[in-house]
Short mmCIF file of N, CA and C in Angstrom, two decimals:
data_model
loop_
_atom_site.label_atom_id
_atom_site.label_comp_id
_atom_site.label_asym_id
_atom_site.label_seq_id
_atom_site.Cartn_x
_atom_site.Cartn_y
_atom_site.Cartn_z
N UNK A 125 -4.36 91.31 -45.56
CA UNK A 125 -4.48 91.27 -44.11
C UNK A 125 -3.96 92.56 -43.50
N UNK A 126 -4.78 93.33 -42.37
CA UNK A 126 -4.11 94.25 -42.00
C UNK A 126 -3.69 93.87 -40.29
N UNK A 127 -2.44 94.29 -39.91
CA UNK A 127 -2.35 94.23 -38.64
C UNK A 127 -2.77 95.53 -38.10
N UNK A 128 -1.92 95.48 -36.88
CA UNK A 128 -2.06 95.93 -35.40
C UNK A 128 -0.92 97.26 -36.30
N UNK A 129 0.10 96.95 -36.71
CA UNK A 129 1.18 98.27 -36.92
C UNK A 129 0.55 99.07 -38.32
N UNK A 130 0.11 98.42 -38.99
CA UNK A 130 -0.56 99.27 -40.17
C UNK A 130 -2.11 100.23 -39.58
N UNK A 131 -2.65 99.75 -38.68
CA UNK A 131 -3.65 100.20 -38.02
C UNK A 131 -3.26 101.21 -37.29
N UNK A 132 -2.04 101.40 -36.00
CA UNK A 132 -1.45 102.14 -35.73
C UNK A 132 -1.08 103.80 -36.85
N UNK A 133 -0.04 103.07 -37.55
CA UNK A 133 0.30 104.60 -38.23
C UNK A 133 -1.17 104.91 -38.81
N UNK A 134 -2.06 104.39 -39.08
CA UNK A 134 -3.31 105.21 -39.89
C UNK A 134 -3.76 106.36 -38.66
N UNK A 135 -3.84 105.40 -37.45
CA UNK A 135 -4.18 106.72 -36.50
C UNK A 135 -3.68 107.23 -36.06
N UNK A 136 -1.97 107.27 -36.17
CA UNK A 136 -1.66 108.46 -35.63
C UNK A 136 -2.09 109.45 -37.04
N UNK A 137 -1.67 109.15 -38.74
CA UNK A 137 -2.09 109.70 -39.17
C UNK A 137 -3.02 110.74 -38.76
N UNK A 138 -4.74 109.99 -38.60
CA UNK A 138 -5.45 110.59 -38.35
C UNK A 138 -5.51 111.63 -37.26
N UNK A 139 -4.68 111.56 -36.24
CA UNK A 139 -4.64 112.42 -35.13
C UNK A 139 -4.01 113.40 -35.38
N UNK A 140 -3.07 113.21 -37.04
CA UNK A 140 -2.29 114.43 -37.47
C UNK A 140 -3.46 115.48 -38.03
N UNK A 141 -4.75 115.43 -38.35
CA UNK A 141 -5.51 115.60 -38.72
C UNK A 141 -6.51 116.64 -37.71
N UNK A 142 -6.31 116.48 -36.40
CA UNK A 142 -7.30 116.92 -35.46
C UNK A 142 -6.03 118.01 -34.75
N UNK A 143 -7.40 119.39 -34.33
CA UNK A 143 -7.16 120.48 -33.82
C UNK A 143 -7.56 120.77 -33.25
N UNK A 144 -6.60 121.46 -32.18
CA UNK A 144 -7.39 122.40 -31.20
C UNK A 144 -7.50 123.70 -32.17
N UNK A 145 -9.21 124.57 -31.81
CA UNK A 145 -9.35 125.25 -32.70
C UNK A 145 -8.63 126.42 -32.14
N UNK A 146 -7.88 126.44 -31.25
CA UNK A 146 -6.89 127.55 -30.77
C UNK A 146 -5.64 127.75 -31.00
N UNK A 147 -5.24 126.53 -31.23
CA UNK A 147 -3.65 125.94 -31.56
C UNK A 147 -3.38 125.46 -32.97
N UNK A 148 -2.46 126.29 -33.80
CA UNK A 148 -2.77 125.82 -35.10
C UNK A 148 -1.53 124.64 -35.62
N UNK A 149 -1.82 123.68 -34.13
CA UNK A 149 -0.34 122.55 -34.10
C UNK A 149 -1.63 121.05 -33.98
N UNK A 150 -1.04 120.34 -34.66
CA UNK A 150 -2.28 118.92 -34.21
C UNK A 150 -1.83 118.10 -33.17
N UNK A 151 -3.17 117.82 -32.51
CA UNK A 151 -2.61 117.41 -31.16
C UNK A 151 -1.95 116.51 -31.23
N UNK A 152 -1.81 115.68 -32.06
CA UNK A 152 -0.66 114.53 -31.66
C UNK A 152 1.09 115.02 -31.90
N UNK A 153 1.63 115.72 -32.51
CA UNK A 153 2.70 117.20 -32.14
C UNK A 153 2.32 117.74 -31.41
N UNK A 154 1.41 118.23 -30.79
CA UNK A 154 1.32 118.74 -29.16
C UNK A 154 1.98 117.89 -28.09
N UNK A 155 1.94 116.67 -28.44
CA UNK A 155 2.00 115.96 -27.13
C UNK A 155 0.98 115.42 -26.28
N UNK A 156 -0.28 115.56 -26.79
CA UNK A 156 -1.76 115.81 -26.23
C UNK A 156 -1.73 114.10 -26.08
N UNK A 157 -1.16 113.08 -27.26
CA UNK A 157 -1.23 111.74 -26.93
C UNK A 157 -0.75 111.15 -26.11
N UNK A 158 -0.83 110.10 -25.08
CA UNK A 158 -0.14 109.30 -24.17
C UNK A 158 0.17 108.19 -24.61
N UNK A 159 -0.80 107.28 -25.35
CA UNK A 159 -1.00 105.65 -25.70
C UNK A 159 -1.68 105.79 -26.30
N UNK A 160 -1.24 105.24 -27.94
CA UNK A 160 -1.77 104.71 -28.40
C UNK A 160 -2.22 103.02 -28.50
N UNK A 161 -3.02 102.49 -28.06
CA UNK A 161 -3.02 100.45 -27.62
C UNK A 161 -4.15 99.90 -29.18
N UNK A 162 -3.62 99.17 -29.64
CA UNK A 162 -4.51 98.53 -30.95
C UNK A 162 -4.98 96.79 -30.89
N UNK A 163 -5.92 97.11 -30.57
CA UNK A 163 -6.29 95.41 -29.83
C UNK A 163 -7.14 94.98 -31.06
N UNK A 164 -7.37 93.62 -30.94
CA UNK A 164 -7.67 92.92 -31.82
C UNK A 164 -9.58 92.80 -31.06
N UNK A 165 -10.22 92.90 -31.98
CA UNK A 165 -11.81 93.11 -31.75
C UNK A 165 -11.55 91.83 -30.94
N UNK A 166 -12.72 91.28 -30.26
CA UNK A 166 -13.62 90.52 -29.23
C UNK A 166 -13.54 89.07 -30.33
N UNK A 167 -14.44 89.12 -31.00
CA UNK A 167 -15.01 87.79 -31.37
C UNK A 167 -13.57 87.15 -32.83
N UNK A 168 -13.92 86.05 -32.54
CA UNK A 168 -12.69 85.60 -33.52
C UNK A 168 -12.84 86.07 -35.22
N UNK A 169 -14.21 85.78 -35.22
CA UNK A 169 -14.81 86.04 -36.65
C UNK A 169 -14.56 87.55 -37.34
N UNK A 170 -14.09 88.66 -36.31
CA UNK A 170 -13.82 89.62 -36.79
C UNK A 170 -12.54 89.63 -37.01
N UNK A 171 -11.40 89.00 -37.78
CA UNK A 171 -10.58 89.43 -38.11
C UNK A 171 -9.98 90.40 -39.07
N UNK A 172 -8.83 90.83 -38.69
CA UNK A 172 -8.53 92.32 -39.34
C UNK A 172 -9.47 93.44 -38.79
N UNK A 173 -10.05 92.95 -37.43
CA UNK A 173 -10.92 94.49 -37.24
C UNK A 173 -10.37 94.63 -35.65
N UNK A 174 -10.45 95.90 -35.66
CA UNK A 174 -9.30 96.40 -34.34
C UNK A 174 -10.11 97.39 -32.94
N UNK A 175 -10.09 97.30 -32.15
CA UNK A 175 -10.53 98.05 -31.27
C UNK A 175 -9.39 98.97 -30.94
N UNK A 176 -9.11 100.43 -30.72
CA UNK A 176 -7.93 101.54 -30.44
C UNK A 176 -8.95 102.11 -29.21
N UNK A 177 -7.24 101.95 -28.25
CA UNK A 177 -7.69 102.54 -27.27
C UNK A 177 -6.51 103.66 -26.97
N UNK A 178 -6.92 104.97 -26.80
CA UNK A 178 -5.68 105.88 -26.83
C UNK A 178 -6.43 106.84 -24.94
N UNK A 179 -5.25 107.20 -24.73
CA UNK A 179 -5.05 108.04 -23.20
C UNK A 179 -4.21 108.92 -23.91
N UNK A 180 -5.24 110.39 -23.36
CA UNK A 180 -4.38 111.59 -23.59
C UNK A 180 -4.92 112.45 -23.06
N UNK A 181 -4.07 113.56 -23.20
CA UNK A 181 -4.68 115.11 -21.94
C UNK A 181 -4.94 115.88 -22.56
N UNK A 182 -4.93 116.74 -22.13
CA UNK A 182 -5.37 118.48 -22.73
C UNK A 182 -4.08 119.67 -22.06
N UNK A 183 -3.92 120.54 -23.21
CA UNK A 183 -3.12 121.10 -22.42
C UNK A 183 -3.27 121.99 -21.10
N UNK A 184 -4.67 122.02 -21.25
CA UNK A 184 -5.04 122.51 -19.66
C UNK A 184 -6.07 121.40 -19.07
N UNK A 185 -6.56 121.63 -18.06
CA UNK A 185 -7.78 120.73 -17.74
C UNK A 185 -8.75 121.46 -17.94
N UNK A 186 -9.38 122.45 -18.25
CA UNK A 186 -10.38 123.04 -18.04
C UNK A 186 -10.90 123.40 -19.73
N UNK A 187 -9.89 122.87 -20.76
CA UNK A 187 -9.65 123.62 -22.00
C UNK A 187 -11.27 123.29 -22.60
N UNK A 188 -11.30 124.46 -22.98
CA UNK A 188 -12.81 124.85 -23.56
C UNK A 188 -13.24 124.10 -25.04
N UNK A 189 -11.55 123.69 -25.54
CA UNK A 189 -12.11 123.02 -26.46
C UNK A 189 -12.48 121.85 -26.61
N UNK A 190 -12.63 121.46 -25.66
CA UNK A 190 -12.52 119.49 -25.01
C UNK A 190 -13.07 118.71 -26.05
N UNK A 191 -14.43 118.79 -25.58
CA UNK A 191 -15.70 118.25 -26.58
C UNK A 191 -15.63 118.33 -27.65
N UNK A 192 -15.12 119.09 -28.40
CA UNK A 192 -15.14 119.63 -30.05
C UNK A 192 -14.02 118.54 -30.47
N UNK A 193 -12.50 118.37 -29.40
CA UNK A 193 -11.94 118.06 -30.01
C UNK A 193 -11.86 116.24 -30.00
N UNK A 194 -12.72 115.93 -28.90
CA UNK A 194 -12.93 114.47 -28.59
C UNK A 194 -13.88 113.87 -29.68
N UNK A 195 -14.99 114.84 -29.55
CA UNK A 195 -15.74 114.38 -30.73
C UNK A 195 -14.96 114.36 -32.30
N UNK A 196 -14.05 115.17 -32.83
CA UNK A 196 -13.52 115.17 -34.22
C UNK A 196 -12.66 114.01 -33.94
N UNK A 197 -11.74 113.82 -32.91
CA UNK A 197 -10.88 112.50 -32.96
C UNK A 197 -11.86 111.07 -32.87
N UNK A 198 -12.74 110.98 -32.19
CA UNK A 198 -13.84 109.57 -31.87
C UNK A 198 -14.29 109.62 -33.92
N UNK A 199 -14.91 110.14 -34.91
CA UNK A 199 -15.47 110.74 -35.65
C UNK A 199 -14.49 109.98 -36.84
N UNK A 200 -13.16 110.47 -36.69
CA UNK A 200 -12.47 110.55 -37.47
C UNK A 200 -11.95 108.82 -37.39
N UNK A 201 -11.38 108.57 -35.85
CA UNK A 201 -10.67 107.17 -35.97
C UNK A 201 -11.90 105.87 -36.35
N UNK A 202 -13.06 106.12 -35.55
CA UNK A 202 -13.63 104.94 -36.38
C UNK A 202 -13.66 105.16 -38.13
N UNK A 203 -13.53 106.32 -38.73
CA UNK A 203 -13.87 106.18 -40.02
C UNK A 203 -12.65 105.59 -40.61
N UNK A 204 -11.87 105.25 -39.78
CA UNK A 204 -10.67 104.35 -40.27
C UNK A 204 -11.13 102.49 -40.76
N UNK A 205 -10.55 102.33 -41.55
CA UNK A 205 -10.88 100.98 -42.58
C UNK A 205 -10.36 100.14 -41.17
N UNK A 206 -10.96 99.01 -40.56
CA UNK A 206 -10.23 98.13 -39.67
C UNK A 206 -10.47 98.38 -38.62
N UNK A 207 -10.87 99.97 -38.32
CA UNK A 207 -11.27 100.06 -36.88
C UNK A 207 -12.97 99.67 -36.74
N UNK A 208 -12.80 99.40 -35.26
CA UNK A 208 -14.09 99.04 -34.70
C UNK A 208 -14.84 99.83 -33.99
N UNK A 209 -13.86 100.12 -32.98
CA UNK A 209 -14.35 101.48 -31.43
C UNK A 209 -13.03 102.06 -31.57
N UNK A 210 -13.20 103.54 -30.79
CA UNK A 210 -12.09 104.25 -30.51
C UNK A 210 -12.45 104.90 -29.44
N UNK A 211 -11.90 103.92 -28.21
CA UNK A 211 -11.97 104.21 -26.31
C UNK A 211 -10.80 105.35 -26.74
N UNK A 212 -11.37 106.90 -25.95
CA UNK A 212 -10.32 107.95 -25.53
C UNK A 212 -10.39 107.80 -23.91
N UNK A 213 -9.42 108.09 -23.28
CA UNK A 213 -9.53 108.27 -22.34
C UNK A 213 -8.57 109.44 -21.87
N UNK A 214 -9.51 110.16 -20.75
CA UNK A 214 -8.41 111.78 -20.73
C UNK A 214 -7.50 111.43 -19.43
N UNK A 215 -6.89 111.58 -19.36
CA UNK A 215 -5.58 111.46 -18.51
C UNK A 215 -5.18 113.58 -18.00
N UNK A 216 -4.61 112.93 -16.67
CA UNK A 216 -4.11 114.57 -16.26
C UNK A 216 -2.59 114.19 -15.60
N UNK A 217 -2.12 112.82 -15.82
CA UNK A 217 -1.21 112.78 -15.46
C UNK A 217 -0.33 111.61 -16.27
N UNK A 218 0.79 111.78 -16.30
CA UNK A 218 1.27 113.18 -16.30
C UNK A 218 0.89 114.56 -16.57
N UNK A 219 1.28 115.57 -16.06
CA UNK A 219 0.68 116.73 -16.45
C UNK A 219 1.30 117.31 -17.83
N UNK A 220 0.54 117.73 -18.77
CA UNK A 220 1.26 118.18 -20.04
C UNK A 220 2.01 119.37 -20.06
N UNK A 221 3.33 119.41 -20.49
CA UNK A 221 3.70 120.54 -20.41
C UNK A 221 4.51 120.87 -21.88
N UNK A 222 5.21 122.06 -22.10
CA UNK A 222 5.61 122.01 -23.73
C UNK A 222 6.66 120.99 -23.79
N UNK A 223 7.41 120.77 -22.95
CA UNK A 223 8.82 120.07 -23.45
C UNK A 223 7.93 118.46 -23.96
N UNK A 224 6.46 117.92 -24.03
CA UNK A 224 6.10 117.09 -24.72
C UNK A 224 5.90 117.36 -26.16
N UNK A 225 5.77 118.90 -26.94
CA UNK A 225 5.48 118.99 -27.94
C UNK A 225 6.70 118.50 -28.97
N UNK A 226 6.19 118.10 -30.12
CA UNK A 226 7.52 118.27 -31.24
C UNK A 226 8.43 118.95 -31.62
N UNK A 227 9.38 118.51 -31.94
CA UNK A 227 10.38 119.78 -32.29
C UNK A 227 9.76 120.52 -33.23
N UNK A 228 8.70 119.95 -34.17
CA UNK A 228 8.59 120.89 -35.03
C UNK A 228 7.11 121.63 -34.59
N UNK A 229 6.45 121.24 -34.12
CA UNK A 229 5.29 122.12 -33.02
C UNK A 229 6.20 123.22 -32.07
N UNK A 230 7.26 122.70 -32.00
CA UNK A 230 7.34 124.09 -31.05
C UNK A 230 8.06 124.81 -31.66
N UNK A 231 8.71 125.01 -32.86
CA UNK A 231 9.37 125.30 -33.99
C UNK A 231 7.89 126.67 -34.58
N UNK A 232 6.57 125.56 -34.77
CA UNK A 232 5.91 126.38 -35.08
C UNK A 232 4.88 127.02 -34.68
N UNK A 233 4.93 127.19 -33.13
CA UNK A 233 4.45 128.03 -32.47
C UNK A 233 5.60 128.66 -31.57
N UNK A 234 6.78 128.74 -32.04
CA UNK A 234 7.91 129.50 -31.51
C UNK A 234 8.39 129.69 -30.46
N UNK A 235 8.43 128.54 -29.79
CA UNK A 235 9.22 128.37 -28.84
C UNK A 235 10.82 127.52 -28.66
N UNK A 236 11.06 127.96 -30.04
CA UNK A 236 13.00 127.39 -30.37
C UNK A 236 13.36 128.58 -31.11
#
């Protein structure tokens, strides 16, 4: 049986996985994530299968890499075992700024 928390770490996993092709930090150490939410599919008969719904920004609004990088995260989380859909939704607020990145994202784009 898989839950809701084993489903979770796979995607943040996976979000460890996705890049901005400018930033050589993955957006989820960026800070780029807001929510991650792991709901249980619609119909009863699908059990163990999960709908993920994640809210997150960009570090700019205008960032050129948007599309590239929505499409590799949508791409990547359904190819997860258990998932069903993967709703992104972009958020601008809060506004992103570095003090959301990781210690070790900002470690390695040098800002400590």
């Amino acid at each position: 049986m898989i839950d809701k928390a084993i489903i979770e770490d796979r995607v943040i996993e996976m979000l460890k996985t996705v890049f901005d092709p400018e930033i050589p930090v993955n957006i989820y150490d960026l800070g780029m994530i807001y929510k991650i939410d792991v709901v249980d599919a619609a119909e009863p008969e699908d059990e163990d299968i999960f709908d993920v719904n994640i809210d997150m920004t960009f570090t700019a609004p205008n960032c050129p890499a948007a599309d590239f990088i929505l499409e590799d995260m949508n791409q990547k989380l359904i190819s997860i075992h258990g998932v069903r859909n993967a709703n992104v939704e972009v958020v601008f607020e809060p506004e992103w700024t570095k003090d959301m990145m990781s210690e070790e994202a900002k470690l390695d784009l040098g800002f400590m």
